[in-house]
mmCIF file of C-alpha atoms in Angstrom:
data_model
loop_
_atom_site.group_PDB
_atom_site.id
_atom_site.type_symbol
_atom_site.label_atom_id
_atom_site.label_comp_id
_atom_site.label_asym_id
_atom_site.label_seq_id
_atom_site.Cartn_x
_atom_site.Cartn_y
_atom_site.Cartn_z
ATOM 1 C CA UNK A 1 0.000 0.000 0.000
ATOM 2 C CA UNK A 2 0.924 3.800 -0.381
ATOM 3 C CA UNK A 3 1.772 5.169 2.667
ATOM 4 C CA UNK A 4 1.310 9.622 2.066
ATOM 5 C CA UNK A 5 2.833 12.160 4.750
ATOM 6 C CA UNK A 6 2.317 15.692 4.931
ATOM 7 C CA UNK A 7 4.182 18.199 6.469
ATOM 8 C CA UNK A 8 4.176 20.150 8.820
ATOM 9 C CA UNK A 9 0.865 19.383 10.482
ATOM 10 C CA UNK A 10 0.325 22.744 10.689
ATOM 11 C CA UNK A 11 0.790 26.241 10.112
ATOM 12 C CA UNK A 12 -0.084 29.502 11.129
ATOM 13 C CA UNK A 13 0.456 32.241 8.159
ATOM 14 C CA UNK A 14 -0.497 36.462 8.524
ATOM 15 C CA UNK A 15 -3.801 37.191 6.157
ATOM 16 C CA UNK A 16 -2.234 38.083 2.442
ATOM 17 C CA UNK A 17 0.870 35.552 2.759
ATOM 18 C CA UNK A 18 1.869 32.513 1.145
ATOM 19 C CA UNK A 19 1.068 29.379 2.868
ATOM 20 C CA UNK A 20 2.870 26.182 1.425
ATOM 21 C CA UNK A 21 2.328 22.663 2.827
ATOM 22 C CA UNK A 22 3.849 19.399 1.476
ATOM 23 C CA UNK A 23 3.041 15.831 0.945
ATOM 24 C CA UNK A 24 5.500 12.352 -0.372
ATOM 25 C CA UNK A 25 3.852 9.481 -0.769
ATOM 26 C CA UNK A 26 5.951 6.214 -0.209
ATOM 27 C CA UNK A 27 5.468 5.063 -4.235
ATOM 28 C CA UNK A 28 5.468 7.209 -7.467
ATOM 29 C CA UNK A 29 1.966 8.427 -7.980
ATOM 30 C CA UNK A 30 3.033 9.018 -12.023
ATOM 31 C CA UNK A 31 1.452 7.038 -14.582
ATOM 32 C CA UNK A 32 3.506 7.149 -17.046
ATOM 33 C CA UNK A 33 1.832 6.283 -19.784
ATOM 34 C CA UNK A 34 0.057 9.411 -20.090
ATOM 35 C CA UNK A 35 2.061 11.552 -17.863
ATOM 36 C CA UNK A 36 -0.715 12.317 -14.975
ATOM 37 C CA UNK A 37 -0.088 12.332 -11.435
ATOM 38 C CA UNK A 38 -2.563 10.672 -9.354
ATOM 39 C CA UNK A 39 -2.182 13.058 -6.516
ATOM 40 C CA UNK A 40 -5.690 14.843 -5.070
ATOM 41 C CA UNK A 41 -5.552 18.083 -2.820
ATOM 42 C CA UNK A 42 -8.617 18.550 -0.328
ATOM 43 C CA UNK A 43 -10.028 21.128 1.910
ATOM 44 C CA UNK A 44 -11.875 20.386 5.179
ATOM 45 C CA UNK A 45 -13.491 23.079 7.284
ATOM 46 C CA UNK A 46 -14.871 22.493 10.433
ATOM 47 C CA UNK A 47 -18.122 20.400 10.396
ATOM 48 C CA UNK A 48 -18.155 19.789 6.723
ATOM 49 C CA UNK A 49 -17.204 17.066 4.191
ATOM 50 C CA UNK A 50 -13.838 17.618 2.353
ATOM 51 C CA UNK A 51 -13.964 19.244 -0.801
ATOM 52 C CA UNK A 52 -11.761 18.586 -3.931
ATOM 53 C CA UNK A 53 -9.351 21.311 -4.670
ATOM 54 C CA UNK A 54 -6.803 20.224 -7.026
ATOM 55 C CA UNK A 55 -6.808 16.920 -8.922
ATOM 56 C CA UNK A 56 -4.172 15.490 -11.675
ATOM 57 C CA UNK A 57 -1.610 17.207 -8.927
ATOM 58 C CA UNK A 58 -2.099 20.559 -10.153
ATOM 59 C CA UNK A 59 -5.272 20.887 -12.003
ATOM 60 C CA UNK A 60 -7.880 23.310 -10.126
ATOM 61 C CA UNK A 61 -11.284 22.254 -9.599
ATOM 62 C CA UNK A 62 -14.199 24.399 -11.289
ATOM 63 C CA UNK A 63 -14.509 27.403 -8.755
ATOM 64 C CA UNK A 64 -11.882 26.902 -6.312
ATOM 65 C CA UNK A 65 -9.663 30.229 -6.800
ATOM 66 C CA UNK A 66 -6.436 30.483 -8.207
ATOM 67 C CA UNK A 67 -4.745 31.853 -5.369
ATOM 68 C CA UNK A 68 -4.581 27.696 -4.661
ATOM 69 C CA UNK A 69 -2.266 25.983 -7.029
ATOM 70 C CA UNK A 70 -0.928 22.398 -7.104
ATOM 71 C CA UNK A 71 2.865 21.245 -8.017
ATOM 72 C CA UNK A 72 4.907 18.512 -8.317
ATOM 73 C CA UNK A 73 5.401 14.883 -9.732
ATOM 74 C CA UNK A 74 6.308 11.116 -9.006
ATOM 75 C CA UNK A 75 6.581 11.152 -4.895
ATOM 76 C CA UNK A 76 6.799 15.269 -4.186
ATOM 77 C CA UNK A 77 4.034 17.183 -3.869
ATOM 78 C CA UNK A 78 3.122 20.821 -2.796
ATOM 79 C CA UNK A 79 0.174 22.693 -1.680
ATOM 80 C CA UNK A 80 0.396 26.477 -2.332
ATOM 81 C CA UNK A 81 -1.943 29.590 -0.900
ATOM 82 C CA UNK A 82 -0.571 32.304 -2.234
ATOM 83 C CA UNK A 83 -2.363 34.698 -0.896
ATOM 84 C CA UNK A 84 -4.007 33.252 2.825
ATOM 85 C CA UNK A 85 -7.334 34.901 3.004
ATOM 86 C CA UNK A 86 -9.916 34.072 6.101
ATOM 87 C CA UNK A 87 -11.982 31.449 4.324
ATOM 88 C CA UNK A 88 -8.837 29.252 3.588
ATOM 89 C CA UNK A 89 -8.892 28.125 7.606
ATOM 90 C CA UNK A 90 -8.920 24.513 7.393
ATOM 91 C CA UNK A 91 -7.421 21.318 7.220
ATOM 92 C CA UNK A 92 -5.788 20.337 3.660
ATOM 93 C CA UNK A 93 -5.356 16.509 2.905
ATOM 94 C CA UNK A 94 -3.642 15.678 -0.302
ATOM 95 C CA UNK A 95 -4.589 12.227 -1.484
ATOM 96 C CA UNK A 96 -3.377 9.491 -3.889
ATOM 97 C CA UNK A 97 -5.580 7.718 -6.078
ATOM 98 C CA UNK A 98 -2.967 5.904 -8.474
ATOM 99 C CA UNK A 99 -3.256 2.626 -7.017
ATOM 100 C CA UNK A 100 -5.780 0.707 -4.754
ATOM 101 C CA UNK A 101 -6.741 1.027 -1.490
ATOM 102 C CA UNK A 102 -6.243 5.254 -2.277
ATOM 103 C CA UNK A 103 -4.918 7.154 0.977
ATOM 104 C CA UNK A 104 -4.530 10.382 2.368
ATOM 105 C CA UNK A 105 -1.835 12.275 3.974
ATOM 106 C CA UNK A 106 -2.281 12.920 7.811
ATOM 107 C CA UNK A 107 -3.459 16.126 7.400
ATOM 108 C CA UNK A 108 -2.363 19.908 7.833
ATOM 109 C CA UNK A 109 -4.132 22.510 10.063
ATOM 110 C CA UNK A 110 -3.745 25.689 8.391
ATOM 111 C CA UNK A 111 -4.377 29.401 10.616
ATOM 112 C CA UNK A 112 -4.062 32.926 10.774
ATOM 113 C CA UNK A 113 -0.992 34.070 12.563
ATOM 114 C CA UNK B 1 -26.344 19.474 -9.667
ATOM 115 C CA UNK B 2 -24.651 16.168 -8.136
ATOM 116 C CA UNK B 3 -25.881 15.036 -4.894
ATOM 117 C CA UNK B 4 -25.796 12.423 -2.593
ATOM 118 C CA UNK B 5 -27.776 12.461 0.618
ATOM 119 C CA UNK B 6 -26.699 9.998 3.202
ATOM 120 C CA UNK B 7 -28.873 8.811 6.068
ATOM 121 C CA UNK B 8 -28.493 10.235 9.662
ATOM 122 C CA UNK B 9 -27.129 9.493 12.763
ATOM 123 C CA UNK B 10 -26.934 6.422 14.354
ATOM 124 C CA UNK B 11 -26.285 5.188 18.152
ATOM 125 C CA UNK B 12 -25.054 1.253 18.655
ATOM 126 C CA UNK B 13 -23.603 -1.080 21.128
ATOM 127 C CA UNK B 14 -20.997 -2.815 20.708
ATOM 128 C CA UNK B 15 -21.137 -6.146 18.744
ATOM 129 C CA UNK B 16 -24.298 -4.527 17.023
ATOM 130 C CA UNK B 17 -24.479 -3.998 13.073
ATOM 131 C CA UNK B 18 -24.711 -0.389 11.367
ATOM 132 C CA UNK B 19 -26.523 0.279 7.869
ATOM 133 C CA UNK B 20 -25.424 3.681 6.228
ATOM 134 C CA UNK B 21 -27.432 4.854 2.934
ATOM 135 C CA UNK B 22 -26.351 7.597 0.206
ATOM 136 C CA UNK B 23 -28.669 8.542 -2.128
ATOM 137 C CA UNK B 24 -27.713 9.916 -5.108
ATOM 138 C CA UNK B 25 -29.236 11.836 -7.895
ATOM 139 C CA UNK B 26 -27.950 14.780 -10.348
ATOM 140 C CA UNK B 27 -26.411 12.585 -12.546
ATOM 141 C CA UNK B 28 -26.708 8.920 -14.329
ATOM 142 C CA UNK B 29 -26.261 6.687 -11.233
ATOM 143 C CA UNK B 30 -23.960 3.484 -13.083
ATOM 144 C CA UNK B 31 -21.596 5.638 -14.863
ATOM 145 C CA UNK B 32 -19.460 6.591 -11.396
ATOM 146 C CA UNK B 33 -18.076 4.446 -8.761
ATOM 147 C CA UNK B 34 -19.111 5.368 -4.943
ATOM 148 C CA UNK B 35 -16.136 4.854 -1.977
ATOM 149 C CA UNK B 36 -16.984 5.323 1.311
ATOM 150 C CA UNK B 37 -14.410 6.963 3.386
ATOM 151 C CA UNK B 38 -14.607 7.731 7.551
ATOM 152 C CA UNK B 39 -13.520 10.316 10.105
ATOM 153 C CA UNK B 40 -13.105 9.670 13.615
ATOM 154 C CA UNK B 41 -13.339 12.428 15.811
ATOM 155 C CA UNK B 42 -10.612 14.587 15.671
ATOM 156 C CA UNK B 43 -8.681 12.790 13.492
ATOM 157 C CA UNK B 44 -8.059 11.844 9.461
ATOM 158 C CA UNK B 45 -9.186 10.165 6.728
ATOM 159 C CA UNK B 46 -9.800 6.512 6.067
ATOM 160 C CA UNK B 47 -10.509 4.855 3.133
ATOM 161 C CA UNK B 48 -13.086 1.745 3.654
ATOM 162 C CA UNK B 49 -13.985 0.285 0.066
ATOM 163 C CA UNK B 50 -15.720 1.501 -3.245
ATOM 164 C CA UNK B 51 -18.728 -0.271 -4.975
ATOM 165 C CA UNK B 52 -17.906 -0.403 -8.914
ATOM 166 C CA UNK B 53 -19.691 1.519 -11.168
ATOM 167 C CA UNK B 54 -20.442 -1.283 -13.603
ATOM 168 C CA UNK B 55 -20.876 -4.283 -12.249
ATOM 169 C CA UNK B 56 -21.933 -3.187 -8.506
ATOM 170 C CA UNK B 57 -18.737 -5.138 -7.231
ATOM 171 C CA UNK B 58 -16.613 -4.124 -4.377
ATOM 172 C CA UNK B 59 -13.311 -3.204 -3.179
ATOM 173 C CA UNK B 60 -12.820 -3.222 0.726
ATOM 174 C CA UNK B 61 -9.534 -1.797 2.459
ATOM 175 C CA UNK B 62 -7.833 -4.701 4.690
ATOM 176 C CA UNK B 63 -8.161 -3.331 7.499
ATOM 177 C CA UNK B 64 -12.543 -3.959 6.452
ATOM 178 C CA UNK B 65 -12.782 -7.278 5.035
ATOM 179 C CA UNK B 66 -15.268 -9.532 6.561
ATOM 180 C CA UNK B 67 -16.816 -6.945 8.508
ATOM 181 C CA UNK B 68 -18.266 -4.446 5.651
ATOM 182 C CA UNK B 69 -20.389 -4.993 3.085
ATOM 183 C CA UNK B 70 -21.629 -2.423 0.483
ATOM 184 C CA UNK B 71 -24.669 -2.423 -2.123
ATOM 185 C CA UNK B 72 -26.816 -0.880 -4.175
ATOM 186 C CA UNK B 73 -30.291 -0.188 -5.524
ATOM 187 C CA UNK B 74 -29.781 0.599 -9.166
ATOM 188 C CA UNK B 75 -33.559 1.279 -8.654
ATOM 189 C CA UNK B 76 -33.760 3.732 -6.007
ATOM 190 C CA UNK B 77 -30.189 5.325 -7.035
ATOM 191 C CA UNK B 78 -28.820 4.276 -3.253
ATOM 192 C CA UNK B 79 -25.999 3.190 -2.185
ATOM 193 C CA UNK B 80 -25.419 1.152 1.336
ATOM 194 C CA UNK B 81 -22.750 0.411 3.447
ATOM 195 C CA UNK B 82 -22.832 -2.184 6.339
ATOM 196 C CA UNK B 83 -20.482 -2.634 8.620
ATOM 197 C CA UNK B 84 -20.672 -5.727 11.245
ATOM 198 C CA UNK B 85 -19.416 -6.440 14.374
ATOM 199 C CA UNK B 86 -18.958 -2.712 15.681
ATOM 200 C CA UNK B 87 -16.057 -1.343 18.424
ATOM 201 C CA UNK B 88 -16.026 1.959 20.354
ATOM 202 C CA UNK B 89 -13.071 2.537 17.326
ATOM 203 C CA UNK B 90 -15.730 2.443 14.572
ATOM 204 C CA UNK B 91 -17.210 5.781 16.403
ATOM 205 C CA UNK B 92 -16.644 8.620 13.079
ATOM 206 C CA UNK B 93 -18.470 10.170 11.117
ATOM 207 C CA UNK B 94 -19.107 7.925 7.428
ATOM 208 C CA UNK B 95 -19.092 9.138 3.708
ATOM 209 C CA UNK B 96 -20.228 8.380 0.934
ATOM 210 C CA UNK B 97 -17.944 10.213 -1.988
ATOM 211 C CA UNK B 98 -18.353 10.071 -5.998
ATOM 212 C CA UNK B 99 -15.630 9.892 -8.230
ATOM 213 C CA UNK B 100 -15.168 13.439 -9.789
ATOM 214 C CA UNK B 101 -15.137 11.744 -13.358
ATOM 215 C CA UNK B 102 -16.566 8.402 -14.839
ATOM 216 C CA UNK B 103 -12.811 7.136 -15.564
ATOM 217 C CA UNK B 104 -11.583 5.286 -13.024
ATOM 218 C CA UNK B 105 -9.245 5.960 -10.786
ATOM 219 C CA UNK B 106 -10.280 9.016 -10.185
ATOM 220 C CA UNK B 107 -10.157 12.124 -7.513
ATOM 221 C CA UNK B 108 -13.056 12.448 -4.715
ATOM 222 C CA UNK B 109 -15.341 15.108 -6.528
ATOM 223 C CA UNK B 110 -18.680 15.014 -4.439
ATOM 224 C CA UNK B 111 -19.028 14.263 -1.518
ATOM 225 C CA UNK B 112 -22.128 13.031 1.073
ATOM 226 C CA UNK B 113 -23.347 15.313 3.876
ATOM 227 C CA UNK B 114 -21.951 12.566 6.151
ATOM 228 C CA UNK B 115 -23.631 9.806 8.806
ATOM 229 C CA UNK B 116 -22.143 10.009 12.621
ATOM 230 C CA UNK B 117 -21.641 6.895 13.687
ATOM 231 C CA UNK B 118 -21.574 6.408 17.974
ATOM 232 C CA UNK B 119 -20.771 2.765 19.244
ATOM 233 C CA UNK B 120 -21.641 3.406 22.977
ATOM 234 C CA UNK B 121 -22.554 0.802 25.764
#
């Protein structure tokens, strides 16, 4: 199985700055064949279900903003707020879905310094 | 618009059986696979098992196998998940999720309302 860490398990970032949280997973998430990374980004706020932010590692869902952005490829992975506003006070989970059972990273809290 | 509505909470004892249902409408019900994933309280999340878009069969994490069971209702678009033999562990909160695309494997893209589960003596 894929094992997926994050780090760090949490932040605290000033309103306006850039907030940047990582995730490795323990196997290459890149299929090579057509060159996608099965790597998921999700945002949890308090007392809902997770929502999908970035899929394909760096593709942005319809209507998330672009102040979130996705990078990386094969077993590195980053998370990027580039401009932390209010609503973005949550807990991010990035995700692998390249192989079967899919997991999740641990988790990172993100908050306003 | 995509949803699925999932039934609500539940309070068991120990040893007891749960039965979890997501209904889901918005969208032609045997062209996506449904996973159910959990949160405990407080803490991350797990991955349980998917029911296959095509043929309704299943896919259960280890750490589930003998003790879950999923199905479906092509006829009422639902979706169940059972889960047997119940410890004060299995107390989270359950999902039901739908792929975000009809090829498989695929990201999380919608997402049930989620079911708390409580196993309490």
């Amino acid at each position: 199985d894929i094992v997926m860490t994050q780090s760090p398990d949490s932040l605290a970032v000033s309103l306006g700055e850039r907030a940047t949280i990582n995730c490795k997973s323990s196997h290459s998430v890149l299929y090579t064949s057509n060159n996608k990374n099965y790597l998921a980004w999700y945002q949890q706020k308090p007392g809902q279900p997770p929502k999908l932010l970035i899929y394909w590692a760096s593709t942005r869902e319809s209507g998330v903003p672009d102040r979130f952005s996705g990078s990386g490829s094969g077993t590195d992975f980053t998370l990027t707020i580039s401009s932390l506003q209010a609503e973005d006070v949550a807990v991010y989970y990035c995700q692998q879905y390249y192989s079967t059972p899919p997991a999740f990273g641990p988790g990172t809290k993100v908050g306003i310094k | 618009q995509v949803q699925l509505v999932q039934s609500g909470a539940e309070v068991k004892k120990p040893g007891a059986s749960v039965k979890v249902s997501c209904k889901a409408s918005g969208y032609t019900f045997n062209e996506y696979n449904i996973q159910w994933v959990r949160q405990a309280p407080g803490q991350g999340l797990e991955w349980i098992g998917r029911i296959n878009r095509n043929s309704g069969g299943t896919n259960y994490a280890q750490k589930f196998e003998g003790r879950v069971k999923m199905t479906r209702d092509t006829s009422i678009n639902t979706v169940y998940m059972e889960l047997r033999r119940l410890n004060y562990d299995d107390t989270a909160v359950y999902y039901c999720v739908r792929d975000r695309i009809a090829e498989v494997p695929a990201a999380m893209g919608y997402w049930g309302q989620g079911t708390l589960v409580i196993v309490s003596s």
